[in-house]
Amino acid sequence: MAQTADYRLGPNTFARGWHMIADAATLGKDPLPVRFFATDMVLYRGESGTPHLVDAYCPHMGAHLGRNETSYIVRDNERIEGESIRCPFHGWRFGPDGRCNQIPYSDQKPPAAARIRTWPVVERAGIVWMWHDMEGNEPDHELPPFEAWDNPNWVRWAIDDLGELPQHPIEVVDNMTDFAHFVPIHGSRDIEYFYNEFDDHVQWQMFGAGHRTLVQEGEGLLELDTWYTGPAILQSSMRGSFPTHMLIAHTPVEDGKIHVWHALMVDMGRPATEDDVPMARAYQQASREAFAQDFEIWANKRACFSPLMVRGDGPTDKCRIWYRQFYNPIDAAPEFQKRVNGRHTVVDKRGEAKRVA
Ligand code: FES
Ligand SMILES: [Fe+2]
């Protein structure tokens, strides 16, 4: 597995940013063990329903807080109390701030070292997201709002869990500027415009083209605005009679290996009903199949540390400079942003293609 150091991205092994860690539908009453950023963690809902994310291992004697089925603490349903989680081994209880707030058998006050690490999490659009920052800073930008999720005209997505991919996330992010793959991989034709825009921690791709099967010749364009907010959340808005909003999220499991999810919402243009769900799922399936064409390349390619670029390739060199901001200390991020901010046009037959999203 090619790793962050091999790509010379910066001193931090993992990117700073918001990352998906779970389909919220899979997080019920039981704590959920998760592993991302080479770290074992436990995600659980407090009694309020709010998700919390803590280190998996108890500082007392190292038990896993989320992997147990036979302790009487688990059988008696005593794992979650208020917003706290209780260790199945000797029953120490930890608050969402990570501090031990009860040792059931000891009259000693919990020692200061009885503390586990915690990370900020937000549940939004049916997904649990974590803020990851190796420097330990608070989020420097907002998690995207995903407004369509709360708009009754849209059929909400059901998350596709695409599993793990043994590639560094940079190979996936490269797709943003990879103009030359659209014809062979995705079946585009007659590309009318393609350009990228870098705007600090956000990167855009504006794309309008015909398509082998989805658009009849001379029948207009497929138009997509696609953007990353930070290093790991891609959204794509497609215009058309039923506008769609796609998500691709990827999160490192280890250095050089990611977990990938896909999802899509559809705008019915009037309040959506249960009857609209099958059509929305068919759209999502078509979108997933298009993504699978990228996936097949990634699943079989070797790592690319330095693209051999020619005229006609998109600005992948710029994309990689943009991406390095997330692997460098926050204070250095503006240097990388300044080097790429602005528009980089590959094709624009219309003069000034307009961004809609
Ligand atoms: S190992 Fe967790 S309470 Fe003892
Ligand atoms: Fe692609």
CSV table of C-alpha atoms and ligand atoms in Angstrom, one decimal:
chain,number,residue,atom,x,y,z
A,1,MET,CA,0.0,0.0,0.0
A,2,ALA,CA,1.4,3.4,-1.0
A,3,GLN,CA,1.3,5.7,1.9
A,4,THR,CA,1.1,9.5,2.6
A,5,ALA,CA,4.9,9.7,2.9
A,6,ASP,CA,5.4,8.1,-0.5
A,7,TYR,CA,3.3,10.8,-2.1
A,8,ARG,CA,5.2,13.5,-0.1
A,9,LEU,CA,2.0,15.2,0.9
A,10,GLY,CA,3.2,16.6,4.2
A,11,PRO,CA,4.1,15.7,7.8
A,12,ASN,CA,0.7,14.5,8.9
A,13,THR,CA,-0.2,10.9,8.0
A,14,PHE,CA,-3.9,11.6,7.8
A,15,ALA,CA,-5.8,14.6,6.4
A,16,ARG,CA,-7.4,17.3,8.5
A,17,GLY,CA,-11.1,17.6,7.8
A,18,TRP,CA,-14.6,16.2,8.2
A,19,HIS,CA,-14.9,12.5,7.4
A,20,MET,CA,-17.8,10.1,7.2
A,21,ILE,CA,-17.5,7.3,9.8
A,22,ALA,CA,-21.0,5.6,9.7
A,23,ASP,CA,-24.3,5.3,8.1
A,24,ALA,CA,-26.5,6.7,10.9
A,25,ALA,CA,-29.0,3.9,10.3
A,26,THR,CA,-26.4,1.3,11.5
A,27,LEU,CA,-25.9,3.1,14.8
A,28,GLY,CA,-28.7,1.8,17.1
A,29,LYS,CA,-28.7,1.4,20.9
A,30,ASP,CA,-25.5,-0.7,21.0
A,31,PRO,CA,-22.1,0.9,20.8
A,32,LEU,CA,-20.5,0.4,17.4
A,33,PRO,CA,-16.8,-0.4,17.2
A,34,VAL,CA,-15.2,1.5,14.3
A,35,ARG,CA,-11.6,1.8,13.0
A,36,PHE,CA,-10.4,4.8,11.1
A,37,PHE,CA,-7.1,6.7,11.0
A,38,ALA,CA,-5.4,3.5,12.2
A,39,THR,CA,-7.3,4.0,15.5
A,40,ASP,CA,-9.8,1.8,17.2
A,41,MET,CA,-12.8,3.8,18.4
A,42,VAL,CA,-16.3,3.3,19.7
A,43,LEU,CA,-19.3,5.2,18.4
A,44,TYR,CA,-22.3,5.2,20.7
A,45,ARG,CA,-25.6,7.1,21.2
A,46,GLY,CA,-26.3,8.7,24.6
A,47,GLU,CA,-29.8,8.3,25.9
A,48,SER,CA,-30.6,11.7,24.2
A,49,GLY,CA,-29.8,10.0,20.8
A,50,THR,CA,-26.7,12.2,20.3
A,51,PRO,CA,-23.7,10.2,18.9
A,52,HIS,CA,-20.4,10.3,20.7
A,53,LEU,CA,-17.0,9.0,19.6
A,54,VAL,CA,-14.4,7.7,22.1
A,55,ASP,CA,-11.2,5.7,22.1
A,56,ALA,CA,-12.0,2.0,22.1
A,57,TYR,CA,-9.7,1.0,25.0
A,58,CYS,CA,-10.3,1.5,28.7
A,59,PRO,CA,-7.5,3.2,30.6
A,60,HIS,CA,-8.1,0.9,33.6
A,61,MET,CA,-6.9,-2.5,32.2
A,62,GLY,CA,-7.4,-2.1,28.4
A,63,ALA,CA,-10.8,-3.7,27.7
A,64,HIS,CA,-12.5,-2.8,24.5
A,65,LEU,CA,-15.6,-0.6,25.3
A,66,GLY,CA,-17.6,-1.8,22.3
A,67,ARG,CA,-16.7,-5.4,21.8
A,68,ASN,CA,-18.4,-7.5,24.4
A,69,GLU,CA,-21.6,-9.6,24.4
A,70,THR,CA,-21.3,-11.7,27.6
A,71,SER,CA,-20.4,-9.3,30.5
A,72,TYR,CA,-23.4,-8.8,32.8
A,73,ILE,CA,-23.0,-5.1,32.3
A,74,VAL,CA,-23.9,-5.8,28.6
A,75,ARG,CA,-26.6,-8.4,29.4
A,76,ASP,CA,-28.2,-6.1,32.0
A,77,ASN,CA,-28.2,-3.3,29.6
A,78,GLU,CA,-26.0,-1.0,31.7
A,79,ARG,CA,-23.6,0.1,29.0
A,80,ILE,CA,-25.1,3.5,28.3
A,81,GLU,CA,-26.3,5.7,31.1
A,82,GLY,CA,-27.3,9.3,30.2
A,83,GLU,CA,-24.5,10.3,27.8
A,84,SER,CA,-21.9,8.1,29.4
A,85,ILE,CA,-20.6,4.7,28.4
A,86,ARG,CA,-19.6,1.9,30.8
A,87,CYS,CA,-16.7,-0.5,30.3
A,88,PRO,CA,-17.8,-4.2,30.3
A,89,PHE,CA,-14.8,-5.4,32.3
A,90,HIS,CA,-15.0,-3.7,35.7
A,91,GLY,CA,-17.7,-1.1,35.1
A,92,TRP,CA,-15.8,2.2,35.0
A,93,ARG,CA,-18.1,4.8,33.4
A,94,PHE,CA,-16.9,7.5,31.0
A,95,GLY,CA,-18.6,10.7,30.0
A,96,PRO,CA,-18.7,12.1,26.4
A,97,ASP,CA,-15.8,14.4,27.5
A,98,GLY,CA,-13.8,11.2,28.0
A,99,ARG,CA,-13.4,11.5,31.8
A,100,CYS,CA,-14.2,8.6,34.1
A,101,ASN,CA,-17.2,9.8,36.2
A,102,GLN,CA,-17.9,6.6,38.2
A,103,ILE,CA,-16.0,3.6,39.5
A,104,PRO,CA,-18.8,1.4,40.9
A,105,TYR,CA,-16.8,-0.6,43.4
A,106,SER,CA,-14.3,2.0,44.7
A,107,ASP,CA,-14.6,4.8,47.2
A,108,GLN,CA,-11.7,6.5,45.5
A,109,LYS,CA,-12.4,9.5,43.2
A,110,PRO,CA,-11.5,8.6,39.6
A,111,PRO,CA,-7.9,9.5,39.0
A,112,ALA,CA,-7.1,12.2,36.4
A,113,ALA,CA,-5.5,9.6,34.2
A,114,ALA,CA,-8.8,7.7,33.9
A,115,ARG,CA,-9.6,9.5,30.7
A,116,ILE,CA,-10.1,8.4,27.1
A,117,ARG,CA,-9.7,10.4,24.0
A,118,THR,CA,-12.8,11.8,22.3
A,119,TRP,CA,-13.4,13.3,18.8
A,120,PRO,CA,-16.1,15.8,17.6
A,121,VAL,CA,-18.9,14.1,15.8
A,122,VAL,CA,-22.0,15.4,14.0
A,123,GLU,CA,-25.0,13.4,12.7
A,124,ARG,CA,-26.4,15.0,9.5
A,125,ALA,CA,-28.1,13.8,6.4
A,126,GLY,CA,-28.4,10.3,7.8
A,127,ILE,CA,-24.6,10.1,8.3
A,128,VAL,CA,-22.3,10.3,11.3
A,129,TRP,CA,-19.3,12.5,10.6
A,130,MET,CA,-16.1,13.1,12.6
A,131,TRP,CA,-13.7,16.0,12.6
A,132,HIS,CA,-10.2,14.6,12.3
A,133,ASP,CA,-7.1,16.8,12.9
A,134,MET,CA,-3.8,15.4,14.0
A,135,GLU,CA,-2.9,18.8,15.5
A,136,GLY,CA,-6.0,18.5,17.7
A,137,ASN,CA,-7.6,21.8,16.6
A,138,GLU,CA,-11.3,22.6,16.4
A,139,PRO,CA,-12.9,22.5,12.9
A,140,ASP,CA,-11.8,25.4,10.8
A,141,HIS,CA,-14.7,25.0,8.4
A,142,GLU,CA,-18.3,23.8,8.6
A,143,LEU,CA,-19.6,20.4,7.7
A,144,PRO,CA,-21.6,20.8,4.5
A,145,PRO,CA,-25.3,21.5,5.2
A,146,PHE,CA,-26.8,18.9,2.8
A,147,GLU,CA,-30.0,21.0,2.6
A,148,ALA,CA,-31.8,18.5,0.3
A,149,TRP,CA,-32.0,16.0,3.1
A,150,ASP,CA,-34.4,18.3,4.9
A,151,ASN,CA,-36.3,19.4,1.8
A,152,PRO,CA,-39.6,17.4,1.5
A,153,ASN,CA,-39.3,17.6,-2.4
A,154,TRP,CA,-36.3,15.3,-2.3
A,155,VAL,CA,-36.2,11.6,-1.9
A,156,ARG,CA,-33.5,11.0,0.7
A,157,TRP,CA,-30.6,8.7,0.0
A,158,ALA,CA,-30.0,5.2,1.3
A,159,ILE,CA,-26.2,4.9,1.8
A,160,ASP,CA,-24.3,2.4,-0.4
A,161,ASP,CA,-21.4,1.0,1.6
A,162,LEU,CA,-18.8,0.2,-1.0
A,163,GLY,CA,-16.3,-1.2,1.5
A,164,GLU,CA,-12.6,-0.8,1.6
A,165,LEU,CA,-10.2,0.2,-1.2
A,166,PRO,CA,-6.5,-0.4,-0.8
A,167,GLN,CA,-5.5,3.0,-2.3
A,168,HIS,CA,-4.4,6.2,-0.8
A,169,PRO,CA,-7.3,8.8,-0.9
A,170,ILE,CA,-5.3,11.0,-3.3
A,171,GLU,CA,-5.9,8.6,-6.1
A,172,VAL,CA,-9.7,9.2,-5.7
A,173,VAL,CA,-9.3,12.9,-5.3
A,174,ASP,CA,-7.3,13.0,-8.6
A,175,ASN,CA,-10.6,12.3,-10.4
A,176,MET,CA,-11.7,15.9,-9.9
A,177,THR,CA,-9.2,17.3,-12.4
A,178,ASP,CA,-8.9,14.2,-14.6
A,179,PHE,CA,-10.5,15.6,-17.8
A,180,ALA,CA,-9.1,12.8,-20.0
A,181,HIS,CA,-10.8,9.9,-18.2
A,182,PHE,CA,-14.4,11.1,-19.0
A,183,VAL,CA,-14.6,9.8,-22.5
A,184,PRO,CA,-13.0,6.3,-22.0
A,185,ILE,CA,-14.3,5.6,-18.5
A,186,HIS,CA,-17.7,7.4,-18.2
A,187,GLY,CA,-18.8,7.5,-21.9
A,188,SER,CA,-18.9,11.2,-22.2
A,189,ARG,CA,-18.8,12.8,-25.7
A,190,ASP,CA,-18.8,16.3,-27.2
A,191,ILE,CA,-17.5,17.9,-24.1
A,192,GLU,CA,-18.8,21.4,-24.1
A,193,TYR,CA,-17.0,22.7,-21.0
A,194,PHE,CA,-14.7,21.4,-18.2
A,195,TYR,CA,-13.0,23.5,-15.7
A,196,ASN,CA,-11.8,23.4,-12.1
A,197,GLU,CA,-11.9,26.1,-9.5
A,198,PHE,CA,-10.0,26.1,-6.2
A,199,ASP,CA,-11.3,28.2,-3.4
A,200,ASP,CA,-9.3,27.6,-0.2
A,201,HIS,CA,-10.5,24.3,1.3
A,202,VAL,CA,-13.1,23.8,-1.5
A,203,GLN,CA,-12.4,22.4,-5.0
A,204,TRP,CA,-14.9,22.6,-7.8
A,205,GLN,CA,-15.3,20.7,-11.1
A,206,MET,CA,-17.8,22.1,-13.6
A,207,PHE,CA,-18.6,19.7,-16.4
A,208,GLY,CA,-21.1,19.7,-19.3
A,209,ALA,CA,-21.1,17.1,-22.1
A,210,GLY,CA,-23.1,14.7,-24.2
A,211,HIS,CA,-23.1,11.0,-23.3
A,212,ARG,CA,-23.1,7.7,-25.2
A,213,THR,CA,-26.3,6.4,-23.6
A,214,LEU,CA,-27.8,9.0,-21.3
A,215,VAL,CA,-28.2,11.8,-23.8
A,216,GLN,CA,-29.4,11.4,-27.4
A,217,GLU,CA,-27.2,13.2,-30.0
A,218,GLY,CA,-28.1,16.9,-30.3
A,219,GLU,CA,-30.3,16.6,-27.2
A,220,GLY,CA,-28.6,18.9,-24.8
A,221,LEU,CA,-26.0,18.2,-22.2
A,222,LEU,CA,-25.4,16.3,-19.0
A,223,GLU,CA,-24.3,19.1,-16.6
A,224,LEU,CA,-22.7,18.4,-13.3
A,225,ASP,CA,-21.2,20.7,-10.7
A,226,THR,CA,-19.0,18.6,-8.4
A,227,TRP,CA,-17.1,19.8,-5.4
A,228,TYR,CA,-15.0,18.6,-2.4
A,229,THR,CA,-15.5,20.4,0.9
A,230,GLY,CA,-12.2,19.5,2.5
A,231,PRO,CA,-10.3,16.3,1.6
A,232,ALA,CA,-12.9,13.6,1.9
A,233,ILE,CA,-16.5,14.8,1.1
A,234,LEU,CA,-17.5,15.0,-2.6
A,235,GLN,CA,-20.9,16.3,-3.6
A,236,SER,CA,-22.2,16.5,-7.1
A,237,SER,CA,-25.3,18.3,-8.4
A,238,MET,CA,-26.7,17.2,-11.7
A,239,ARG,CA,-29.3,19.3,-13.5
A,240,GLY,CA,-32.1,17.7,-15.6
A,241,SER,CA,-35.8,17.0,-15.3
A,242,PHE,CA,-35.1,15.3,-12.0
A,243,PRO,CA,-32.1,17.1,-10.4
A,244,THR,CA,-29.9,14.8,-8.3
A,245,HIS,CA,-27.5,15.3,-5.5
A,246,MET,CA,-24.7,12.7,-5.2
A,247,LEU,CA,-22.3,12.0,-2.3
A,248,ILE,CA,-19.0,10.2,-2.3
A,249,ALA,CA,-17.3,10.0,1.0
A,250,HIS,CA,-14.0,8.3,1.8
A,251,THR,CA,-12.2,7.9,5.1
A,252,PRO,CA,-8.8,6.4,5.7
A,253,VAL,CA,-8.9,3.1,7.7
A,254,GLU,CA,-5.1,2.8,7.6
A,255,ASP,CA,-2.4,4.9,5.9
A,256,GLY,CA,-3.0,3.9,2.2
A,257,LYS,CA,-6.4,2.2,2.6
A,258,ILE,CA,-9.8,3.9,2.6
A,259,HIS,CA,-13.4,3.0,3.2
A,260,VAL,CA,-15.8,4.4,0.5
A,261,TRP,CA,-19.5,5.2,0.5
A,262,HIS,CA,-21.9,6.5,-2.2
A,263,ALA,CA,-25.4,7.9,-2.1
A,264,LEU,CA,-27.8,10.0,-4.2
A,265,MET,CA,-30.9,12.1,-3.5
A,266,VAL,CA,-33.5,13.0,-6.2
A,267,ASP,CA,-35.6,16.2,-6.5
A,268,MET,CA,-39.2,15.4,-7.5
A,269,GLY,CA,-40.1,19.1,-7.9
A,270,ARG,CA,-43.1,18.5,-5.6
A,271,PRO,CA,-43.4,16.8,-2.2
A,272,ALA,CA,-41.9,13.3,-2.5
A,273,THR,CA,-43.8,10.2,-1.5
A,274,GLU,CA,-43.1,6.6,-0.9
A,275,ASP,CA,-44.0,5.9,-4.6
A,276,ASP,CA,-41.1,8.0,-5.7
A,277,VAL,CA,-38.5,5.8,-3.9
A,278,PRO,CA,-38.1,3.1,-6.5
A,279,MET,CA,-37.2,5.7,-9.2
A,280,ALA,CA,-34.8,7.5,-6.9
A,281,ARG,CA,-33.1,4.1,-6.1
A,282,ALA,CA,-32.8,3.4,-9.8
A,283,TYR,CA,-31.1,6.7,-10.3
A,284,GLN,CA,-28.8,6.0,-7.4
A,285,GLN,CA,-28.0,2.6,-8.9
A,286,ALA,CA,-27.1,4.2,-12.3
A,287,SER,CA,-24.9,6.6,-10.4
A,288,ARG,CA,-23.2,3.8,-8.5
A,289,GLU,CA,-22.5,2.0,-11.7
A,290,ALA,CA,-20.8,5.0,-13.2
A,291,PHE,CA,-18.7,5.3,-10.0
A,292,ALA,CA,-17.9,1.6,-10.3
A,293,GLN,CA,-16.1,2.4,-13.5
A,294,ASP,CA,-13.7,4.6,-11.6
A,295,PHE,CA,-13.5,1.9,-8.8
A,296,GLU,CA,-12.4,-0.8,-11.2
A,297,ILE,CA,-9.4,1.3,-12.2
A,298,TRP,CA,-8.5,2.1,-8.6
A,299,ALA,CA,-8.8,-1.5,-7.5
A,300,ASN,CA,-6.2,-2.6,-10.0
A,301,LYS,CA,-3.9,0.3,-10.6
A,302,ARG,CA,-0.5,0.9,-9.0
A,303,ALA,CA,0.1,4.1,-7.0
A,304,CYS,CA,0.9,7.2,-9.1
A,305,PHE,CA,3.4,9.4,-7.2
A,306,SER,CA,3.9,11.9,-10.1
A,307,PRO,CA,1.5,11.9,-13.1
A,308,LEU,CA,3.3,12.0,-16.5
A,309,MET,CA,1.2,14.9,-17.8
A,310,VAL,CA,0.7,16.0,-21.4
A,311,ARG,CA,-1.2,18.9,-23.0
A,312,GLY,CA,-4.9,18.1,-22.7
A,313,ASP,CA,-4.8,16.6,-19.3
A,314,GLY,CA,-6.7,18.5,-16.6
A,315,PRO,CA,-4.8,20.3,-13.8
A,316,THR,CA,-4.0,17.3,-11.7
A,317,ASP,CA,-0.7,18.9,-10.6
A,318,LYS,CA,-2.9,21.7,-9.1
A,319,CYS,CA,-5.3,19.3,-7.5
A,320,ARG,CA,-2.4,17.7,-5.7
A,321,ILE,CA,-1.0,21.0,-4.5
A,322,TRP,CA,-4.5,21.8,-3.2
A,323,TYR,CA,-4.7,18.5,-1.5
A,324,ARG,CA,-1.4,18.9,0.4
A,325,GLN,CA,-3.0,21.7,2.5
A,326,PHE,CA,-4.7,19.0,4.6
A,327,TYR,CA,-1.5,17.2,5.4
A,328,ASN,CA,0.4,20.2,6.5
A,329,PRO,CA,0.0,22.3,9.7
A,330,ILE,CA,-3.0,24.5,9.6
A,331,ASP,CA,-0.8,27.6,9.5
A,332,ALA,CA,0.8,26.4,6.3
A,333,ALA,CA,-2.5,25.7,4.5
A,334,PRO,CA,-2.8,29.2,3.0
A,335,GLU,CA,0.5,28.8,1.1
A,336,PHE,CA,-0.9,25.8,-0.8
A,337,GLN,CA,-4.3,27.5,-1.3
A,338,LYS,CA,-2.6,30.6,-2.7
A,339,ARG,CA,-0.7,28.5,-5.3
A,340,VAL,CA,-3.9,27.1,-6.9
A,341,ASN,CA,-6.8,29.4,-6.0
A,342,GLY,CA,-8.8,30.5,-9.0
A,343,ARG,CA,-10.2,28.9,-12.2
A,344,HIS,CA,-8.3,26.5,-14.4
A,345,THR,CA,-10.2,25.9,-17.7
A,346,VAL,CA,-9.5,22.9,-20.0
A,347,VAL,CA,-12.5,23.3,-22.4
A,348,ASP,CA,-15.1,26.0,-22.5
A,349,LYS,CA,-17.0,26.3,-25.8
A,350,ARG,CA,-19.6,28.6,-24.3
A,351,GLY,CA,-17.2,31.3,-23.2
A,352,GLU,CA,-18.4,31.5,-19.7
A,353,ALA,CA,-20.1,28.4,-18.3
A,354,LYS,CA,-22.1,29.3,-15.2
A,355,ARG,CA,-21.9,27.5,-11.9
A,356,VAL,CA,-25.3,26.6,-10.5
A,357,ALA,CA,-24.7,24.7,-7.2
B,1,FES,S1,-10.7,-2.4,32.0
B,1,FES,FE1,-12.4,-1.1,31.9
B,1,FES,S2,-13.1,-1.0,33.9
B,1,FES,FE2,-11.4,-2.3,34.0
B,2,FE,FE,-14.6,9.4,-12.6
